[in-house]
PDB file of C-alpha atoms and ligand atoms in Angstrom:
ATOM      1  CA  MET A 257     138.685  66.406 117.887  1.00  0.00           C
ATOM      2  CA  SER A 258     135.050  66.640 119.055  1.00  0.00           C
ATOM      3  CA  LEU A 259     134.414  70.331 119.528  1.00  0.00           C
ATOM      4  CA  LEU A 260     130.608  69.884 119.680  1.00  0.00           C
ATOM      5  CA  ALA A 261     130.238  66.661 121.677  1.00  0.00           C
ATOM      6  CA  GLY A 262     127.151  66.743 123.915  1.00  0.00           C
ATOM      7  CA  LYS A 263     125.587  69.662 122.063  1.00  0.00           C
ATOM      8  CA  VAL A 264     122.284  69.690 120.156  1.00  0.00           C
ATOM      9  CA  ALA A 265     122.131  71.848 117.018  1.00  0.00           C
ATOM     10  CA  LEU A 266     119.137  72.927 114.937  1.00  0.00           C
ATOM     11  CA  ILE A 267     120.079  73.964 111.393  1.00  0.00           C
ATOM     12  CA  THR A 268     117.488  75.411 109.007  1.00  0.00           C
ATOM     13  CA  GLY A 269     117.875  74.623 105.299  1.00  0.00           C
ATOM     14  CA  GLY A 270     120.180  71.660 105.920  1.00  0.00           C
ATOM     15  CA  SER A 271     119.290  69.603 102.857  1.00  0.00           C
ATOM     16  CA  ARG A 272     121.600  71.274 100.357  1.00  0.00           C
ATOM     17  CA  GLY A 273     124.582  73.604  99.932  1.00  0.00           C
ATOM     18  CA  ILE A 274     126.026  75.401 102.950  1.00  0.00           C
ATOM     19  CA  GLY A 275     123.424  73.918 105.316  1.00  0.00           C
ATOM     20  CA  GLU A 276     124.305  70.380 104.240  1.00  0.00           C
ATOM     21  CA  ALA A 277     128.023  71.118 104.773  1.00  0.00           C
ATOM     22  CA  ILE A 278     127.222  72.404 108.282  1.00  0.00           C
ATOM     23  CA  VAL A 279     125.185  69.280 109.081  1.00  0.00           C
ATOM     24  CA  LEU A 280     128.081  67.038 108.016  1.00  0.00           C
ATOM     25  CA  LYS A 281     130.752  69.068 109.812  1.00  0.00           C
ATOM     26  CA  TYR A 282     128.671  69.301 112.991  1.00  0.00           C
ATOM     27  CA  ALA A 283     128.176  65.520 112.933  1.00  0.00           C
ATOM     28  CA  GLU A 284     131.952  65.011 112.558  1.00  0.00           C
ATOM     29  CA  GLU A 285     132.424  67.222 115.623  1.00  0.00           C
ATOM     30  CA  GLY A 286     130.015  65.084 117.653  1.00  0.00           C
ATOM     31  CA  ALA A 287     126.834  67.215 117.759  1.00  0.00           C
ATOM     32  CA  ASP A 288     123.345  65.713 117.682  1.00  0.00           C
ATOM     33  CA  ILE A 289     121.487  67.371 114.822  1.00  0.00           C
ATOM     34  CA  ALA A 290     118.014  68.466 113.812  1.00  0.00           C
ATOM     35  CA  PHE A 291     117.823  70.050 110.378  1.00  0.00           C
ATOM     36  CA  THR A 292     115.045  71.349 108.168  1.00  0.00           C
ATOM     37  CA  TYR A 293     114.124  71.450 104.488  1.00  0.00           C
ATOM     38  CA  VAL A 294     111.026  72.403 102.492  1.00  0.00           C
ATOM     39  CA  SER A 295     111.087  70.512  99.202  1.00  0.00           C
ATOM     40  CA  SER A 296     114.197  68.263  98.982  1.00  0.00           C
ATOM     41  CA  THR A 297     112.744  65.234 100.780  1.00  0.00           C
ATOM     42  CA  ASP A 298     114.974  62.635  99.049  1.00  0.00           C
ATOM     43  CA  LYS A 299     118.131  64.660  99.668  1.00  0.00           C
ATOM     44  CA  ALA A 300     117.152  65.180 103.312  1.00  0.00           C
ATOM     45  CA  ASN A 301     116.526  61.451 103.846  1.00  0.00           C
ATOM     46  CA  ALA A 302     119.841  60.523 102.184  1.00  0.00           C
ATOM     47  CA  LEU A 303     121.662  63.023 104.403  1.00  0.00           C
ATOM     48  CA  VAL A 304     120.044  61.545 107.520  1.00  0.00           C
ATOM     49  CA  GLU A 305     121.396  58.111 106.516  1.00  0.00           C
ATOM     50  CA  GLU A 306     124.885  59.515 105.896  1.00  0.00           C
ATOM     51  CA  VAL A 307     124.970  61.406 109.203  1.00  0.00           C
ATOM     52  CA  ARG A 308     123.671  58.451 111.199  1.00  0.00           C
ATOM     53  CA  LYS A 309     126.760  56.495 110.116  1.00  0.00           C
ATOM     54  CA  LYS A 310     128.865  59.057 111.989  1.00  0.00           C
ATOM     55  CA  GLY A 311     127.300  57.863 115.254  1.00  0.00           C
ATOM     56  CA  VAL A 312     125.253  60.923 116.225  1.00  0.00           C
ATOM     57  CA  LYS A 313     121.493  61.389 116.548  1.00  0.00           C
ATOM     58  CA  VAL A 314     119.901  63.157 113.568  1.00  0.00           C
ATOM     59  CA  ILE A 315     116.336  64.010 112.523  1.00  0.00           C
ATOM     60  CA  ALA A 316     115.212  65.918 109.409  1.00  0.00           C
ATOM     61  CA  PHE A 317     112.069  68.052 109.775  1.00  0.00           C
ATOM     62  CA  LYS A 318     110.017  69.327 106.842  1.00  0.00           C
ATOM     63  CA  SER A 319     109.343  72.868 108.074  1.00  0.00           C
ATOM     64  CA  ASP A 320     108.989  76.229 106.345  1.00  0.00           C
ATOM     65  CA  ALA A 321     111.160  78.662 108.307  1.00  0.00           C
ATOM     66  CA  SER A 322     109.197  81.657 106.996  1.00  0.00           C
ATOM     67  CA  ASP A 323     106.005  80.411 108.700  1.00  0.00           C
ATOM     68  CA  TYR A 324     105.651  81.607 112.310  1.00  0.00           C
ATOM     69  CA  ASN A 325     103.496  78.704 113.517  1.00  0.00           C
ATOM     70  CA  GLN A 326     105.632  76.057 111.819  1.00  0.00           C
ATOM     71  CA  ALA A 327     108.706  77.576 113.490  1.00  0.00           C
ATOM     72  CA  GLU A 328     107.049  77.367 116.910  1.00  0.00           C
ATOM     73  CA  ASN A 329     106.035  73.727 116.318  1.00  0.00           C
ATOM     74  CA  LEU A 330     109.536  72.923 115.093  1.00  0.00           C
ATOM     75  CA  ILE A 331     111.230  74.245 118.241  1.00  0.00           C
ATOM     76  CA  ASN A 332     108.760  72.265 120.397  1.00  0.00           C
ATOM     77  CA  ASP A 333     109.326  69.101 118.335  1.00  0.00           C
ATOM     78  CA  VAL A 334     113.117  69.401 118.530  1.00  0.00           C
ATOM     79  CA  ILE A 335     113.014  69.950 122.304  1.00  0.00           C
ATOM     80  CA  SER A 336     110.706  66.896 122.659  1.00  0.00           C
ATOM     81  CA  ALA A 337     113.034  64.730 120.571  1.00  0.00           C
ATOM     82  CA  PHE A 338     116.429  65.955 121.834  1.00  0.00           C
ATOM     83  CA  GLY A 339     115.656  67.521 125.248  1.00  0.00           C
ATOM     84  CA  LYS A 340     117.343  70.855 124.462  1.00  0.00           C
ATOM     85  CA  ILE A 341     118.758  73.128 121.748  1.00  0.00           C
ATOM     86  CA  ASP A 342     122.285  74.456 122.354  1.00  0.00           C
ATOM     87  CA  ILE A 343     122.917  75.906 118.905  1.00  0.00           C
ATOM     88  CA  LEU A 344     120.465  77.407 116.399  1.00  0.00           C
ATOM     89  CA  ILE A 345     121.778  78.100 112.905  1.00  0.00           C
ATOM     90  CA  ASN A 346     119.382  80.205 110.832  1.00  0.00           C
ATOM     91  CA  ASN A 347     120.753  79.204 107.441  1.00  0.00           C
ATOM     92  CA  ALA A 348     117.662  78.893 105.182  1.00  0.00           C
ATOM     93  CA  GLY A 349     117.706  81.446 102.385  1.00  0.00           C
ATOM     94  CA  ILE A 350     116.645  82.171  98.808  1.00  0.00           C
ATOM     95  CA  THR A 351     117.367  84.688  96.062  1.00  0.00           C
ATOM     96  CA  LYS A 352     114.957  86.370  93.645  1.00  0.00           C
ATOM     97  CA  ASP A 353     117.463  88.543  91.787  1.00  0.00           C
ATOM     98  CA  THR A 354     116.444  91.347  89.480  1.00  0.00           C
ATOM     99  CA  LEU A 355     117.067  95.062  89.051  1.00  0.00           C
ATOM    100  CA  MET A 356     114.961  97.352  91.245  1.00  0.00           C
ATOM    101  CA  LEU A 357     112.956  98.738  88.316  1.00  0.00           C
ATOM    102  CA  ARG A 358     111.787  95.205  87.477  1.00  0.00           C
ATOM    103  CA  MET A 359     111.396  93.869  91.040  1.00  0.00           C
ATOM    104  CA  SER A 360     107.841  92.847  91.924  1.00  0.00           C
ATOM    105  CA  GLU A 361     106.290  93.204  95.352  1.00  0.00           C
ATOM    106  CA  GLU A 362     106.144  89.387  95.470  1.00  0.00           C
ATOM    107  CA  GLN A 363     109.897  89.056  94.804  1.00  0.00           C
ATOM    108  CA  TRP A 364     110.568  91.522  97.621  1.00  0.00           C
ATOM    109  CA  ASP A 365     108.159  89.870 100.075  1.00  0.00           C
ATOM    110  CA  GLN A 366     109.310  86.279  99.398  1.00  0.00           C
ATOM    111  CA  VAL A 367     112.966  87.098 100.019  1.00  0.00           C
ATOM    112  CA  MET A 368     112.223  89.087 103.171  1.00  0.00           C
ATOM    113  CA  GLU A 369     110.010  86.313 104.548  1.00  0.00           C
ATOM    114  CA  VAL A 370     112.332  83.378 103.878  1.00  0.00           C
ATOM    115  CA  ASN A 371     115.610  85.181 104.681  1.00  0.00           C
ATOM    116  CA  LEU A 372     114.702  87.651 107.455  1.00  0.00           C
ATOM    117  CA  LYS A 373     111.326  86.813 108.976  1.00  0.00           C
ATOM    118  CA  SER A 374     112.520  83.209 109.395  1.00  0.00           C
ATOM    119  CA  VAL A 375     115.338  84.456 111.629  1.00  0.00           C
ATOM    120  CA  PHE A 376     112.778  86.264 113.807  1.00  0.00           C
ATOM    121  CA  ASN A 377     110.477  83.202 113.844  1.00  0.00           C
ATOM    122  CA  LEU A 378     113.110  80.703 114.994  1.00  0.00           C
ATOM    123  CA  THR A 379     114.942  83.045 117.381  1.00  0.00           C
ATOM    124  CA  LYS A 380     111.673  84.130 119.008  1.00  0.00           C
ATOM    125  CA  HIS A 381     110.799  80.542 119.898  1.00  0.00           C
ATOM    126  CA  VAL A 382     114.256  79.251 120.836  1.00  0.00           C
ATOM    127  CA  LEU A 383     115.026  82.043 123.295  1.00  0.00           C
ATOM    128  CA  LYS A 384     112.816  80.807 126.149  1.00  0.00           C
ATOM    129  CA  PRO A 385     114.364  77.325 126.297  1.00  0.00           C
ATOM    130  CA  MET A 386     117.858  78.824 125.893  1.00  0.00           C
ATOM    131  CA  MET A 387     117.144  81.317 128.705  1.00  0.00           C
ATOM    132  CA  LYS A 388     116.039  78.462 130.969  1.00  0.00           C
ATOM    133  CA  GLN A 389     119.264  76.575 130.345  1.00  0.00           C
ATOM    134  CA  ARG A 390     121.210  79.852 130.640  1.00  0.00           C
ATOM    135  CA  ALA A 391     123.251  79.016 127.564  1.00  0.00           C
ATOM    136  CA  GLY A 392     122.958  79.064 123.809  1.00  0.00           C
ATOM    137  CA  SER A 393     124.601  80.092 120.563  1.00  0.00           C
ATOM    138  CA  ILE A 394     122.561  81.537 117.701  1.00  0.00           C
ATOM    139  CA  ILE A 395     124.286  81.816 114.320  1.00  0.00           C
ATOM    140  CA  ASN A 396     122.540  83.739 111.546  1.00  0.00           C
ATOM    141  CA  MET A 397     123.576  83.359 107.900  1.00  0.00           C
ATOM    142  CA  SER A 398     124.045  86.822 106.439  1.00  0.00           C
ATOM    143  CA  SER A 399     126.189  87.583 103.365  1.00  0.00           C
ATOM    144  CA  VAL A 400     128.945  89.959 102.278  1.00  0.00           C
ATOM    145  CA  VAL A 401     126.210  91.388 100.057  1.00  0.00           C
ATOM    146  CA  GLY A 402     124.433  92.520 103.252  1.00  0.00           C
ATOM    147  CA  VAL A 403     127.563  94.467 104.165  1.00  0.00           C
ATOM    148  CA  PHE A 404     128.349  96.186 100.864  1.00  0.00           C
ATOM    149  CA  GLY A 405     125.245  95.716  98.641  1.00  0.00           C
ATOM    150  CA  ASN A 406     124.968  94.331  95.113  1.00  0.00           C
ATOM    151  CA  ALA A 407     123.228  95.599  91.986  1.00  0.00           C
ATOM    152  CA  GLY A 408     120.324  93.296  91.137  1.00  0.00           C
ATOM    153  CA  GLN A 409     119.992  92.049  94.713  1.00  0.00           C
ATOM    154  CA  ALA A 410     118.310  94.917  96.614  1.00  0.00           C
ATOM    155  CA  ASN A 411     115.822  92.516  98.230  1.00  0.00           C
ATOM    156  CA  TYR A 412     118.486  89.941  99.145  1.00  0.00           C
ATOM    157  CA  ALA A 413     121.004  92.546 100.381  1.00  0.00           C
ATOM    158  CA  ALA A 414     118.325  94.241 102.501  1.00  0.00           C
ATOM    159  CA  SER A 415     117.371  90.918 104.098  1.00  0.00           C
ATOM    160  CA  LYS A 416     121.016  90.069 104.822  1.00  0.00           C
ATOM    161  CA  ALA A 417     121.767  93.553 106.230  1.00  0.00           C
ATOM    162  CA  GLY A 418     118.641  93.190 108.391  1.00  0.00           C
ATOM    163  CA  ILE A 419     120.054  89.942 109.785  1.00  0.00           C
ATOM    164  CA  ILE A 420     123.187  91.799 110.934  1.00  0.00           C
ATOM    165  CA  GLY A 421     121.191  94.447 112.841  1.00  0.00           C
ATOM    166  CA  PHE A 422     118.970  91.731 114.296  1.00  0.00           C
ATOM    167  CA  SER A 423     121.939  89.617 115.439  1.00  0.00           C
ATOM    168  CA  LYS A 424     123.684  92.529 117.159  1.00  0.00           C
ATOM    169  CA  SER A 425     120.435  93.513 118.924  1.00  0.00           C
ATOM    170  CA  ILE A 426     119.781  89.964 120.177  1.00  0.00           C
ATOM    171  CA  ALA A 427     123.387  89.732 121.400  1.00  0.00           C
ATOM    172  CA  LYS A 428     122.744  92.845 123.514  1.00  0.00           C
ATOM    173  CA  GLU A 429     119.320  91.673 124.753  1.00  0.00           C
ATOM    174  CA  VAL A 430     120.252  88.202 125.965  1.00  0.00           C
ATOM    175  CA  GLY A 431     123.995  88.323 126.598  1.00  0.00           C
ATOM    176  CA  SER A 432     123.336  88.542 130.352  1.00  0.00           C
ATOM    177  CA  ARG A 433     121.697  85.077 130.090  1.00  0.00           C
ATOM    178  CA  ASN A 434     124.848  83.635 128.510  1.00  0.00           C
ATOM    179  CA  ILE A 435     123.210  83.438 125.072  1.00  0.00           C
ATOM    180  CA  ARG A 436     125.429  84.502 122.199  1.00  0.00           C
ATOM    181  CA  CYS A 437     124.263  85.655 118.774  1.00  0.00           C
ATOM    182  CA  ASN A 438     126.561  86.153 115.804  1.00  0.00           C
ATOM    183  CA  ALA A 439     126.210  86.510 112.042  1.00  0.00           C
ATOM    184  CA  VAL A 440     128.303  84.773 109.392  1.00  0.00           C
ATOM    185  CA  ALA A 441     128.812  86.629 106.124  1.00  0.00           C
ATOM    186  CA  PRO A 442     129.885  84.239 103.362  1.00  0.00           C
ATOM    187  CA  GLY A 443     131.274  85.558 100.089  1.00  0.00           C
ATOM    188  CA  PHE A 444     130.791  83.525  96.908  1.00  0.00           C
ATOM    189  CA  ILE A 445     130.291  79.895  97.905  1.00  0.00           C
ATOM    190  CA  GLU A 446     129.797  77.141  95.313  1.00  0.00           C
ATOM    191  CA  THR A 447     126.235  75.839  95.846  1.00  0.00           C
ATOM    192  CA  ASP A 448     122.989  75.631  93.842  1.00  0.00           C
ATOM    193  CA  MET A 449     122.496  79.324  94.694  1.00  0.00           C
ATOM    194  CA  THR A 450     125.617  80.351  92.758  1.00  0.00           C
ATOM    195  CA  HIS A 451     125.448  77.699  90.003  1.00  0.00           C
ATOM    196  CA  ILE A 452     123.397  80.135  87.922  1.00  0.00           C
ATOM    197  CA  LEU A 453     126.506  82.319  87.483  1.00  0.00           C
ATOM    198  CA  THR A 454     128.235  81.979  84.104  1.00  0.00           C
ATOM    199  CA  ASP A 455     131.888  80.873  83.953  1.00  0.00           C
ATOM    200  CA  GLU A 456     132.745  84.430  82.891  1.00  0.00           C
ATOM    201  CA  GLN A 457     130.974  85.888  85.948  1.00  0.00           C
ATOM    202  CA  LYS A 458     132.695  83.351  88.216  1.00  0.00           C
ATOM    203  CA  LYS A 459     136.105  84.251  86.753  1.00  0.00           C
ATOM    204  CA  SER A 460     135.506  87.938  87.320  1.00  0.00           C
ATOM    205  CA  TYR A 461     134.503  87.272  90.957  1.00  0.00           C
ATOM    206  CA  VAL A 462     137.551  85.049  91.478  1.00  0.00           C
ATOM    207  CA  ASP A 463     139.817  87.804  90.129  1.00  0.00           C
ATOM    208  CA  SER A 464     138.436  90.162  92.810  1.00  0.00           C
ATOM    209  CA  ILE A 465     138.870  87.690  95.694  1.00  0.00           C
ATOM    210  CA  PRO A 466     142.266  88.001  97.434  1.00  0.00           C
ATOM    211  CA  LEU A 467     142.467  84.205  97.993  1.00  0.00           C
ATOM    212  CA  ARG A 468     141.646  83.716  94.251  1.00  0.00           C
ATOM    213  CA  ARG A 469     138.980  81.005  94.596  1.00  0.00           C
ATOM    214  CA  LEU A 470     135.285  80.636  95.279  1.00  0.00           C
ATOM    215  CA  GLY A 471     134.490  79.242  98.719  1.00  0.00           C
ATOM    216  CA  ALA A 472     133.190  75.776  99.590  1.00  0.00           C
ATOM    217  CA  GLY A 473     130.344  74.972 101.969  1.00  0.00           C
ATOM    218  CA  GLU A 474     132.953  73.467 104.273  1.00  0.00           C
ATOM    219  CA  ASP A 475     134.669  76.862 104.639  1.00  0.00           C
ATOM    220  CA  VAL A 476     131.450  78.309 106.077  1.00  0.00           C
ATOM    221  CA  ALA A 477     130.769  75.169 108.139  1.00  0.00           C
ATOM    222  CA  ASN A 478     134.170  75.511 109.841  1.00  0.00           C
ATOM    223  CA  ALA A 479     133.301  79.062 110.938  1.00  0.00           C
ATOM    224  CA  CYS A 480     129.986  77.755 112.289  1.00  0.00           C
ATOM    225  CA  VAL A 481     131.807  75.084 114.303  1.00  0.00           C
ATOM    226  CA  TYR A 482     133.872  77.839 115.936  1.00  0.00           C
ATOM    227  CA  LEU A 483     130.821  80.004 116.734  1.00  0.00           C
ATOM    228  CA  GLY A 484     128.779  77.044 118.008  1.00  0.00           C
ATOM    229  CA  SER A 485     131.578  75.600 120.146  1.00  0.00           C
ATOM    230  CA  ASP A 486     133.047  76.612 123.494  1.00  0.00           C
ATOM    231  CA  MET A 487     136.045  77.987 121.560  1.00  0.00           C
ATOM    232  CA  SER A 488     133.995  81.199 121.110  1.00  0.00           C
ATOM    233  CA  THR A 489     132.346  81.657 124.522  1.00  0.00           C
ATOM    234  CA  TYR A 490     133.434  85.353 124.651  1.00  0.00           C
ATOM    235  CA  VAL A 491     132.372  86.163 121.077  1.00  0.00           C
ATOM    236  CA  SER A 492     128.923  87.707 120.525  1.00  0.00           C
ATOM    237  CA  GLY A 493     127.318  90.367 118.337  1.00  0.00           C
ATOM    238  CA  GLN A 494     129.948  89.912 115.636  1.00  0.00           C
ATOM    239  CA  VAL A 495     129.851  89.440 111.877  1.00  0.00           C
ATOM    240  CA  LEU A 496     132.366  86.826 110.757  1.00  0.00           C
ATOM    241  CA  SER A 497     133.107  87.164 107.040  1.00  0.00           C
ATOM    242  CA  VAL A 498     134.025  83.940 105.254  1.00  0.00           C
ATOM    243  CA  CYS A 499     134.840  85.408 101.876  1.00  0.00           C
ATOM    244  CA  GLY A 500     138.464  84.769 100.923  1.00  0.00           C
ATOM    245  CA  GLY A 501     139.294  88.340 101.869  1.00  0.00           C
ATOM    246  CA  LEU A 502     136.706  89.933  99.537  1.00  0.00           C
ATOM    247  CA  ASN A 503     135.231  92.085 102.333  1.00  0.00           C
ATOM    248  CA  THR A 504     138.524  93.797 103.123  1.00  0.00           C
TER     249      THR A 504
HETATM  250  P1  NAP B 280     120.967  76.602  98.553  1.00  0.00           P
HETATM  251  O1  NAP B 280     122.024  75.676  98.062  1.00  0.00           O
HETATM  252  O2  NAP B 280     120.003  77.184  97.595  1.00  0.00           O
HETATM  253  O3  NAP B 280     120.173  75.844  99.742  1.00  0.00           O
HETATM  254  C1  NAP B 280     119.137  76.512 100.395  1.00  0.00           C
HETATM  255  C2  NAP B 280     118.638  75.683 101.541  1.00  0.00           C
HETATM  256  O4  NAP B 280     117.593  76.424 102.221  1.00  0.00           O
HETATM  257  C3  NAP B 280     118.003  74.367 101.125  1.00  0.00           C
HETATM  258  O5  NAP B 280     118.296  73.391 102.106  1.00  0.00           O
HETATM  259  C4  NAP B 280     116.513  74.685 101.103  1.00  0.00           C
HETATM  260  O6  NAP B 280     115.658  73.563 101.327  1.00  0.00           O
HETATM  261  C5  NAP B 280     116.428  75.621 102.299  1.00  0.00           C
HETATM  262  N1  NAP B 280     115.254  76.486 102.289  1.00  0.00           N
HETATM  263  C6  NAP B 280     114.829  77.329 101.322  1.00  0.00           C
HETATM  264  N2  NAP B 280     113.692  77.950 101.699  1.00  0.00           N
HETATM  265  C7  NAP B 280     113.388  77.469 102.945  1.00  0.00           C
HETATM  266  C8  NAP B 280     112.347  77.705 103.870  1.00  0.00           C
HETATM  267  N3  NAP B 280     111.344  78.566 103.596  1.00  0.00           N
HETATM  268  N4  NAP B 280     112.328  77.025 105.039  1.00  0.00           N
HETATM  269  C9  NAP B 280     113.326  76.130 105.328  1.00  0.00           C
HETATM  270  N5  NAP B 280     114.347  75.873 104.486  1.00  0.00           N
HETATM  271  C10 NAP B 280     114.375  76.531 103.306  1.00  0.00           C
HETATM  272  O7  NAP B 280     121.612  77.859  99.296  1.00  0.00           O
HETATM  273  P2  NAP B 280     123.081  78.054  99.928  1.00  0.00           P
HETATM  274  O8  NAP B 280     123.954  78.652  98.907  1.00  0.00           O
HETATM  275  O9  NAP B 280     123.496  76.831 100.621  1.00  0.00           O
HETATM  276  O10 NAP B 280     122.768  79.207 101.001  1.00  0.00           O
HETATM  277  C11 NAP B 280     122.552  78.941 102.361  1.00  0.00           C
HETATM  278  C12 NAP B 280     122.524  80.266 103.112  1.00  0.00           C
HETATM  279  O11 NAP B 280     123.774  80.949 102.917  1.00  0.00           O
HETATM  280  C13 NAP B 280     121.442  81.223 102.616  1.00  0.00           C
HETATM  281  O12 NAP B 280     120.920  81.958 103.696  1.00  0.00           O
HETATM  282  C14 NAP B 280     122.198  82.136 101.683  1.00  0.00           C
HETATM  283  O13 NAP B 280     121.579  83.385 101.534  1.00  0.00           O
HETATM  284  C15 NAP B 280     123.526  82.239 102.402  1.00  0.00           C
HETATM  285  N6  NAP B 280     124.641  82.658 101.543  1.00  0.00           N
HETATM  286  C16 NAP B 280     124.996  81.894 100.463  1.00  0.00           C
HETATM  287  C17 NAP B 280     126.076  82.334  99.667  1.00  0.00           C
HETATM  288  C18 NAP B 280     126.540  81.554  98.469  1.00  0.00           C
HETATM  289  O14 NAP B 280     127.413  82.062  97.760  1.00  0.00           O
HETATM  290  N7  NAP B 280     126.037  80.369  98.200  1.00  0.00           N
HETATM  291  C19 NAP B 280     126.726  83.521  99.989  1.00  0.00           C
HETATM  292  C20 NAP B 280     126.326  84.241 101.091  1.00  0.00           C
HETATM  293  C21 NAP B 280     125.285  83.800 101.867  1.00  0.00           C
HETATM  294  P3  NAP B 280     115.155  72.625 100.074  1.00  0.00           P
HETATM  295  O15 NAP B 280     116.384  71.830  99.688  1.00  0.00           O
HETATM  296  O16 NAP B 280     114.088  71.773 100.643  1.00  0.00           O
HETATM  297  O17 NAP B 280     114.729  73.551  99.005  1.00  0.00           O
END
């Protein structure tokens, strides 16, 4: 099966975790891939080598998604290298968890800039080329925490809830140009981001998940294949939870 053959995808934060799983799955489905990272240069280079073996074109760009000018340059560079962008996946994200009484202005600002402003930055600059080609799929990585909140994550939950409102608004603004915009809301996925949880915390989360397991990056990547492919050409403005039934 090659659900993404002929398509060009740009994935932010592709060097590790969910982003890396999306890069690999997209390559298996035949997409040409540009992905970004900020600090994991060795991991990014190793991933490029691995993806190249799958027979698709791939380039890793060091680019901070929270920086407006870098985002503009990135879109221009990807268009120069690949000729077009069919799918944008705004996946880059960070956490700075702490209770509200202890949260600093810096912890608030950093999370909003990397998680939410980045989505504005990349979407802003990809829309013109997508409008010209009268097609495109934008996939924004939210979280179940953006839907129902989480103590100790007010900054993160606010950024992820903001992504949902943003995605629905963009779907309404550019749907007439055949550009779709959806959000994915993962539950607890095993990556560096969740490795800080203790075994006890993980067990208590697992007990509350109807499918009784934490998710894998591949679970989220499969949902992104669906939303990026022509299997979902009538799906826009939606939030697809990938959470083992947690958000039920
Ligand atoms: P992760 O393992 O910590 O990986 C984060 C990725 O984002 C890395 O590739 C990192 O690049 C990149 N990144 C960080 N800041 C960036 C920036 N300013 N510009 C560009 N790239 C940047 O995280 P993850 O668990 O895979 O999470 C991926 C996305 O899914 C995030 O948006 C996260 O909020 C969301 N999510 C995760 C879970 C979960 O349970 N894991 C649940 C719900 C939602 P470097 O490698 O260079 O640092």
